[in-house]
CSV table of C-alpha atoms and ligand atoms in Angstrom, one decimal:
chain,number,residue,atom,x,y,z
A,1,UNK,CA,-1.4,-31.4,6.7
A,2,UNK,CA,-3.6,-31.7,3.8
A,3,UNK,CA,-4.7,-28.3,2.5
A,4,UNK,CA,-8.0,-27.7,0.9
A,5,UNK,CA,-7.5,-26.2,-2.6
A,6,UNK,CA,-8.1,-22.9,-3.2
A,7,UNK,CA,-11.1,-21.0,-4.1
A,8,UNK,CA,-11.5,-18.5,-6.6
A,9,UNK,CA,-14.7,-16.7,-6.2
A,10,UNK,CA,-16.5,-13.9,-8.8
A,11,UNK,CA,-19.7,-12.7,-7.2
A,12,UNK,CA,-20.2,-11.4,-3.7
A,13,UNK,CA,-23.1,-13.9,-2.8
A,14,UNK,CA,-20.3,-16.6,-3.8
A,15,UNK,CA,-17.6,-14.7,-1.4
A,16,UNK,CA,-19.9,-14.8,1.5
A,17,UNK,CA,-20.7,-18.3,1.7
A,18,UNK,CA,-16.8,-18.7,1.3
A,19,UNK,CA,-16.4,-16.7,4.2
A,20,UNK,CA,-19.0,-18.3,6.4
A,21,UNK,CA,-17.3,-21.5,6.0
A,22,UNK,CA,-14.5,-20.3,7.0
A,23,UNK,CA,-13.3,-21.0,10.9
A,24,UNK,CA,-11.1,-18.8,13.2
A,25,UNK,CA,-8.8,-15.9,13.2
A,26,UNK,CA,-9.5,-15.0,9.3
A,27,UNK,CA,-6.8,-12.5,7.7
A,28,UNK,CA,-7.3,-10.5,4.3
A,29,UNK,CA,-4.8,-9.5,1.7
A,30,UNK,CA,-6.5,-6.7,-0.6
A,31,UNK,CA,-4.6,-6.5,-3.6
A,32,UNK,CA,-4.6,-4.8,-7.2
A,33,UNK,CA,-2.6,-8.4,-8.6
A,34,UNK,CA,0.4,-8.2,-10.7
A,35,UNK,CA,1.6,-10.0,-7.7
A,36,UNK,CA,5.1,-9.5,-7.0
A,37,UNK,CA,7.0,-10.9,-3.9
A,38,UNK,CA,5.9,-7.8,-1.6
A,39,UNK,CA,2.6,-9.1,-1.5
A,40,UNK,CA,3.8,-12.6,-0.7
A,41,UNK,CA,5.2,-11.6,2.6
A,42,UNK,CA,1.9,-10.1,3.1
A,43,UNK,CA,0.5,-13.3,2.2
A,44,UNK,CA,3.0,-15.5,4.4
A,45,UNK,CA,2.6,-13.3,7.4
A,46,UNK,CA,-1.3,-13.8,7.4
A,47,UNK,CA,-1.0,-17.5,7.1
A,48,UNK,CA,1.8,-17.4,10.3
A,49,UNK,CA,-0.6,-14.8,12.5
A,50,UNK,CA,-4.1,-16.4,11.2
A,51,UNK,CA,-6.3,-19.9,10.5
A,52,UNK,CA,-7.4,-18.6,7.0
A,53,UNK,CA,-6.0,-16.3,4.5
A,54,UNK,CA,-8.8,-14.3,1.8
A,55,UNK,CA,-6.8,-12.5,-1.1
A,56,UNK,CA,-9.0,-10.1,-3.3
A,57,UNK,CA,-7.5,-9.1,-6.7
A,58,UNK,CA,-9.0,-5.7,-8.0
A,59,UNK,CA,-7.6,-3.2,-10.2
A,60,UNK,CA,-9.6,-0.5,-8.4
A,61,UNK,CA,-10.8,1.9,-11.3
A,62,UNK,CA,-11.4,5.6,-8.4
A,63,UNK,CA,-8.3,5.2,-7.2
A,64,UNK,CA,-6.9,6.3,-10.4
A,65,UNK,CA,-7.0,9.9,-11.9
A,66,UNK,CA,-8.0,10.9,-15.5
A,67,UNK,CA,-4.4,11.0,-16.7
A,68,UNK,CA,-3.3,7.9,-14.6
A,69,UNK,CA,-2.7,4.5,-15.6
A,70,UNK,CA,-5.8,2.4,-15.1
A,71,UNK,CA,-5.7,1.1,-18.7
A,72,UNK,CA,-2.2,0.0,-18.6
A,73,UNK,CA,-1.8,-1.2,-15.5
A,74,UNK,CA,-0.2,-4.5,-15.5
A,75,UNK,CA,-2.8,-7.6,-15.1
A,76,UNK,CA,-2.1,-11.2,-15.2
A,77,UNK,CA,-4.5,-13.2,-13.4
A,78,UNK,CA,-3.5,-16.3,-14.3
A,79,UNK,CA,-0.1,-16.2,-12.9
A,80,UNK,CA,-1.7,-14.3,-9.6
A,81,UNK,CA,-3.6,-17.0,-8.8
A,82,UNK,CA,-1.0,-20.0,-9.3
A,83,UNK,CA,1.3,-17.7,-6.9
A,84,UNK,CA,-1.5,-17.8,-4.3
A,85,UNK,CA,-2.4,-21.0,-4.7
A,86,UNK,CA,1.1,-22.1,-3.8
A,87,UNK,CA,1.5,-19.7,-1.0
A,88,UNK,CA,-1.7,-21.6,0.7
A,89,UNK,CA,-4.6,-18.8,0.4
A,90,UNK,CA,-7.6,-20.3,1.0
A,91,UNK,CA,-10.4,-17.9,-1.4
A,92,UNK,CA,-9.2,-15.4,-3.6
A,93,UNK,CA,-12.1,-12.8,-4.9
A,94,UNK,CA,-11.5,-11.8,-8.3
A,95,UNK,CA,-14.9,-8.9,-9.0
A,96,UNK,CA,-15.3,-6.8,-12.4
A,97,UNK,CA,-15.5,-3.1,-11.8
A,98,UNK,CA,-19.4,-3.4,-12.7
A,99,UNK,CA,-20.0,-5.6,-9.5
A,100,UNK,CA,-17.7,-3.0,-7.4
A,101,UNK,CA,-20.1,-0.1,-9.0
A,102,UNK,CA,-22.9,-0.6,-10.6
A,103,UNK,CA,-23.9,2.5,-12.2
A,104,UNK,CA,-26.1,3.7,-9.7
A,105,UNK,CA,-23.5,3.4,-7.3
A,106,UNK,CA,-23.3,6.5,-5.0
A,107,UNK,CA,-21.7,5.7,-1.7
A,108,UNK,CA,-18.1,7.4,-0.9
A,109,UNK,CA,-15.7,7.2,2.2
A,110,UNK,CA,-13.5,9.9,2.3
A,111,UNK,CA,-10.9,10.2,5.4
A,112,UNK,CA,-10.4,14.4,5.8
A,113,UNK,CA,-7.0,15.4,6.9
A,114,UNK,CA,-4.8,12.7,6.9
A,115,UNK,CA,-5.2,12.0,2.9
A,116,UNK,CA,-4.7,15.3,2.1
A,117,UNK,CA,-0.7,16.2,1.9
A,118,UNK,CA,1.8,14.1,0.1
A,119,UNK,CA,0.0,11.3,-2.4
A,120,UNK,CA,-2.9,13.2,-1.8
A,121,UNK,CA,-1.9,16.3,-2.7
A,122,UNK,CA,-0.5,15.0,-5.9
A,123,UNK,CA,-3.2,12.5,-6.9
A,124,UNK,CA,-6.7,13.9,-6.1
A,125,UNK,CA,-9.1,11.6,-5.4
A,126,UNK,CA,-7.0,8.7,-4.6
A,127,UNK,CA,-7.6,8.2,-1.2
A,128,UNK,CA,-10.9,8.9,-1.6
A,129,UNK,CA,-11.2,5.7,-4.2
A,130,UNK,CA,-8.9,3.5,-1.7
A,131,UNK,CA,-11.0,4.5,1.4
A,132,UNK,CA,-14.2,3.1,-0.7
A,133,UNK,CA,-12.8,0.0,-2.1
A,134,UNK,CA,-11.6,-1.2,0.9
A,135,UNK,CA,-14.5,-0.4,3.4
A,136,UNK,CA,-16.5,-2.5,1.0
A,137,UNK,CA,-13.7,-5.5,1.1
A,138,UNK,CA,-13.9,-4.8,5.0
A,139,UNK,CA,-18.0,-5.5,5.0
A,140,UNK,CA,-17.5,-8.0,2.3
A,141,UNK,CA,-15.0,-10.3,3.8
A,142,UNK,CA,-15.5,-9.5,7.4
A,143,UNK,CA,-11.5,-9.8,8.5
A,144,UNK,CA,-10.4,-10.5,11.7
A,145,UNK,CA,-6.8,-8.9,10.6
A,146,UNK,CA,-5.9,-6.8,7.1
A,147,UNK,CA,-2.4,-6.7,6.3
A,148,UNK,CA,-0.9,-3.8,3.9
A,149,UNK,CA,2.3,-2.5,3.1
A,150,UNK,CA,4.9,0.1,4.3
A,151,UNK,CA,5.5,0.8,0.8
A,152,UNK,CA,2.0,2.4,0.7
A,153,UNK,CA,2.5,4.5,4.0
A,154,UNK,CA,0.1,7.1,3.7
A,155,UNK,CA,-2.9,4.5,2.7
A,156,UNK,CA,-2.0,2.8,5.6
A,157,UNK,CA,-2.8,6.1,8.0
A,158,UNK,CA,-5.5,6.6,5.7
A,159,UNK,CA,-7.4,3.0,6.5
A,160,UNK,CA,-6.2,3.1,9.9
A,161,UNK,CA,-8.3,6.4,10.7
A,162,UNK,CA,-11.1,5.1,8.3
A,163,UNK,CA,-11.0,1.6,10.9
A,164,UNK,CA,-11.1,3.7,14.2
A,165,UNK,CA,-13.9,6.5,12.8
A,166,UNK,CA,-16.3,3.6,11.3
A,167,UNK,CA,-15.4,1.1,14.2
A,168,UNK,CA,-14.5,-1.9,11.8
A,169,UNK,CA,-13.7,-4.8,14.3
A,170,UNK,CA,-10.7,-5.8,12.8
A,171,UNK,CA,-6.7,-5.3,13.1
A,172,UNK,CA,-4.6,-3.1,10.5
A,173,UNK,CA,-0.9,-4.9,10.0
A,174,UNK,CA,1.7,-3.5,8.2
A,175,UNK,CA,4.6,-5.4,6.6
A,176,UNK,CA,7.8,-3.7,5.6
A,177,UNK,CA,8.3,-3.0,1.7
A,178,UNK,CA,10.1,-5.8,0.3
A,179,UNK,CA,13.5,-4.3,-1.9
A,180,UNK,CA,15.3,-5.8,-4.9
A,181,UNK,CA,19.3,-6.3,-4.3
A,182,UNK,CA,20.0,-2.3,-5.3
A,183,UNK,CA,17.4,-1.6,-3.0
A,184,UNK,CA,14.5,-0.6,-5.3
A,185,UNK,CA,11.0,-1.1,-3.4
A,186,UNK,CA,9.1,-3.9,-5.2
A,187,UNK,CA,6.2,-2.4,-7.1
A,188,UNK,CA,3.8,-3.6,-9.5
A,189,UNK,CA,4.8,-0.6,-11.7
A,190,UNK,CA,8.7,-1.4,-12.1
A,191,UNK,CA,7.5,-3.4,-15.5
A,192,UNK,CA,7.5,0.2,-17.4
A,193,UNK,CA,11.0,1.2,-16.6
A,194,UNK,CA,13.5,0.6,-19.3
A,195,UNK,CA,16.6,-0.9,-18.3
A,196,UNK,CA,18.4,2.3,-17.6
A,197,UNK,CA,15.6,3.8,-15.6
A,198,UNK,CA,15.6,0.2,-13.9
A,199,UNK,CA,19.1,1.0,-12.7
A,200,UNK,CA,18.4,5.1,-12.2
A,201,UNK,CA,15.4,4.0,-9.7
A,202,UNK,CA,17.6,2.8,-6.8
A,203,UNK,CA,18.1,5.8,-6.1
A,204,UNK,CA,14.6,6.4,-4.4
A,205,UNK,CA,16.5,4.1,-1.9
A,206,UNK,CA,19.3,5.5,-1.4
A,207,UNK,CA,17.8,8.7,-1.2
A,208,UNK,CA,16.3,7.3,1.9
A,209,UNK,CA,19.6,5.4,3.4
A,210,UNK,CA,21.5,9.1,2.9
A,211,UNK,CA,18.6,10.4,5.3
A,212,UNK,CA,18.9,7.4,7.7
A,213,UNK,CA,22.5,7.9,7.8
A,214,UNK,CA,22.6,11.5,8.7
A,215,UNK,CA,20.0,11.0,11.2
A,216,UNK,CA,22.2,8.1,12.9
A,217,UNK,CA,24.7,10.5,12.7
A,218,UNK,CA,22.8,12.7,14.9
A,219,UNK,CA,21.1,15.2,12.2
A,220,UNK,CA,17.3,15.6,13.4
A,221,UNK,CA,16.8,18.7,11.8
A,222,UNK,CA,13.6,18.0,9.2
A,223,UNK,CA,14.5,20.2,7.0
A,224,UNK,CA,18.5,18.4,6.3
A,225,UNK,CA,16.8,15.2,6.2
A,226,UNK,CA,15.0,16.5,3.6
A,227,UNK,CA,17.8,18.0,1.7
A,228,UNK,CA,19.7,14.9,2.3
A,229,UNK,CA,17.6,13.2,0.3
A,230,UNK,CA,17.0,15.8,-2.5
A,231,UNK,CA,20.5,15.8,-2.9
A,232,UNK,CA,21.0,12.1,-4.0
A,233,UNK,CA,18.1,12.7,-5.6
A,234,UNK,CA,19.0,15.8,-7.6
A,235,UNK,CA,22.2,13.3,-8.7
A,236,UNK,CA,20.9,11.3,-10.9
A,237,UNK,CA,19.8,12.7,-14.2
A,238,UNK,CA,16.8,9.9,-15.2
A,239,UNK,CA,15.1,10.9,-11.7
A,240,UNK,CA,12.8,14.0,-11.5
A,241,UNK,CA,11.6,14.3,-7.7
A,242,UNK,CA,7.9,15.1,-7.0
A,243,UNK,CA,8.4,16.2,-3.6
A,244,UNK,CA,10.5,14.6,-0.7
A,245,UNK,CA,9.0,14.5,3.0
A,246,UNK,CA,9.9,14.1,6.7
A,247,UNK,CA,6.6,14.3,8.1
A,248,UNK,CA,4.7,13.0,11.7
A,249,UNK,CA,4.6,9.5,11.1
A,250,UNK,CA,1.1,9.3,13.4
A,251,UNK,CA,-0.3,12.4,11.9
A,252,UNK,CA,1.5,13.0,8.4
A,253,UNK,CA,2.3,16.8,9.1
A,254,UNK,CA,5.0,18.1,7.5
A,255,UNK,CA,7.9,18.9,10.7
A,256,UNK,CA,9.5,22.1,10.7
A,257,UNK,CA,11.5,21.5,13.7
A,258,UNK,CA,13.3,18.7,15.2
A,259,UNK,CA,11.5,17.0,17.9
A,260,UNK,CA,11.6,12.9,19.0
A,261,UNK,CA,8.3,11.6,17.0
A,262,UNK,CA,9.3,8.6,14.7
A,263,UNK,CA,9.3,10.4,11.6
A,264,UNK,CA,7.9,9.2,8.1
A,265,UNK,CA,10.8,10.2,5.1
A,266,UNK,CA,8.6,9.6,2.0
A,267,UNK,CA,9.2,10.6,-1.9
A,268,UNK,CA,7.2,10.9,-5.2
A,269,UNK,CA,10.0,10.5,-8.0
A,270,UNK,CA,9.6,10.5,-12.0
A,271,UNK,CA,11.7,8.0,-13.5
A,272,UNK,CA,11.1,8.8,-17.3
A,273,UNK,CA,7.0,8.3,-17.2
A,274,UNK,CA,6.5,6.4,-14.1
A,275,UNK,CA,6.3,7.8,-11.1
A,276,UNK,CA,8.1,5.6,-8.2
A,277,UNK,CA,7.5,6.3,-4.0
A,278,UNK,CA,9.0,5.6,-1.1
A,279,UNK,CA,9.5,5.8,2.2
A,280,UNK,CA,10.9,5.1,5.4
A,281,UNK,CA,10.7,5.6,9.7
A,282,UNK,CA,13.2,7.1,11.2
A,283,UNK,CA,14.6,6.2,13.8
A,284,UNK,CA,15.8,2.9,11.2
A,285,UNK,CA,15.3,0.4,13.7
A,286,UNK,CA,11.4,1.1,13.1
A,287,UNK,CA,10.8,-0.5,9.7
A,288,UNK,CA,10.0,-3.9,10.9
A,289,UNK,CA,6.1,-5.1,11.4
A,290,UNK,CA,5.3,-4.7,14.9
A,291,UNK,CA,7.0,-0.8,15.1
A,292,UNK,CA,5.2,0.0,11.6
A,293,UNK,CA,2.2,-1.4,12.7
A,294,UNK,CA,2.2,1.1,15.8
A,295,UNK,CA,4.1,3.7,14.8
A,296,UNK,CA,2.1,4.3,11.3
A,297,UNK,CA,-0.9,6.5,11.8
A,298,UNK,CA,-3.1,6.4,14.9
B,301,PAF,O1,-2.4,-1.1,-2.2
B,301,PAF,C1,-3.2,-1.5,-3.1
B,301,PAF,O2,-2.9,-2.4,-3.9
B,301,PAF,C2,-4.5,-0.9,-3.3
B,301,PAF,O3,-4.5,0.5,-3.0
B,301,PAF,C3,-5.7,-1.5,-2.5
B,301,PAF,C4,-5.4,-1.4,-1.0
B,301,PAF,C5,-5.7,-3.0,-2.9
B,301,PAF,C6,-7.0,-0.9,-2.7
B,301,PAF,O4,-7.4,-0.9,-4.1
């Protein structure tokens, strides 16, 4: 098959003639870049499920707090776009923050309960900047299908509310996180560990596993899930948890008793500055991409 080349486009009147030329089921990648192989499978499973793939790349400045880090974040556009190009996308929008928000800019989505515990809790305001950024990559590129990551669990509830209460016409999938060999959850902000906080971070994983395997085991009991994990946690001396959670995984409450939802485990950890999450369903067998596409929010 011979593929048309890939096109990179910078203003919005650009993107939207892009899109119009584009025929059938179209999916949309939103990204921040720094692409690692996480987004890829995002990337490969549009291409399987759709006829065109859109990617935007944008470091999304109101989804970072004051003390956050929007200035370092990593950025190398370049080598996004020859990972795309290869991985057959077929328009990538690249926008400056001045074309996202122009300074007279006033316009905010903000989804109520659901973004308030956990990240929320923790980062005020994020949600708030990710429920925005992507409503206006919804109207912009007009997806049939948006695919996002489990790694990112409670944005994915977050847009999926914000999709049912604005009735966007398109489909919310979610891939499961992608994990180096030790089982540390890709992220675009692994570049600032060190090499010893490299090795101290797997255990955000196994943090997770140690929770998995007591609930195989037959522990439902939220509250030894939890300490299950704080305990691995509490073992390694680089790693300073946030909070750890075993929450609804439809509604993001915390559970104080046990019950039969699918449950979300989730963690905020400090690895010498950088802060690390992850998460996981319980029962295991959920972490693939139909179960998290159901299971995750309403
Ligand atoms: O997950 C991300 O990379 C970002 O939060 C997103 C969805 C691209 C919005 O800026």
């Amino acid at each position: 098959m011979v593929r048309e080349i890939m096109q990179v486009v910078e203003t919005i009147e650009a993107l939207r003639e892009a899109r119009a030329a584009l025929t059938g089921r179209v999916g949309l990648v939103p990204t921040m870049g720094a692409l690692h192989a996480g987004h890829l499978s995002l990337v490969e499973q549009a291409r399987a499920e759709c006829d065109a793939v859109m990617v935007s790349i944008f470091v999304n400045p109101t989804q970072f707090g004051p003390n956050e880090d929007l200035s370092r974040y990593p950025r190398d556009l370049a080598h996004d776009l020859s990972l795309l190009e290869r991985a057959g996308v077929d328009v990538v929008f690249t926008p400056t923050p001045e074309l996202m928000y122009p300074p007279d800019f006033q316009t905010w989505v903000e989804v109520a309960e659901v973004s308030k515990g956990l990240e929320g809790e923790r980062r005020p305001g994020h949600f708030r900047g990710v429920a925005t950024v992507v409503a206006k990559l919804f109207n912009l590129f007009q997806p049939h299908a948006a695919y996002f990551g489990q790694k990112d669990a409670q944005q994915v509830v977050v847009i999926k509310r914000m999709v049912l209460d604005l009735n966007f016409p398109l489909e919310i999938i979610v891939c499961p996180t992608q994990r180096e060999a030790d089982g540390l959850a890709l992220s675009s902000r692994n570049v600032y560990l060190n090499a010893d906080q490299r090795r101290a971070a797997a255990v955000l994983s196994r943090a997770l596993l140690a929770a998995g395997a007591a609930y195989e085991g037959g522990e439902r009991h939220p509250e030894k899930l939890r300490a299950a994990m704080l305990a691995v946690l509490q073992a390694e001396p680089l790693a300073q948890p946030e909070y750890v959670s075993a929450a609804d995984a439809r509604t993001l409450q915390e559970l104080t008793l046990p019950g039969e939802t699918p449950v979300l485990l989730s963690m905020a950890v400090r690895v010498g500055t950088t802060r690390l999450i992850d998460n996981m369903l319980l029962p295991p067998a959920l972490n693939n991409r139909a179960d998290l596409t159901a299971v995750l929010g309403r």
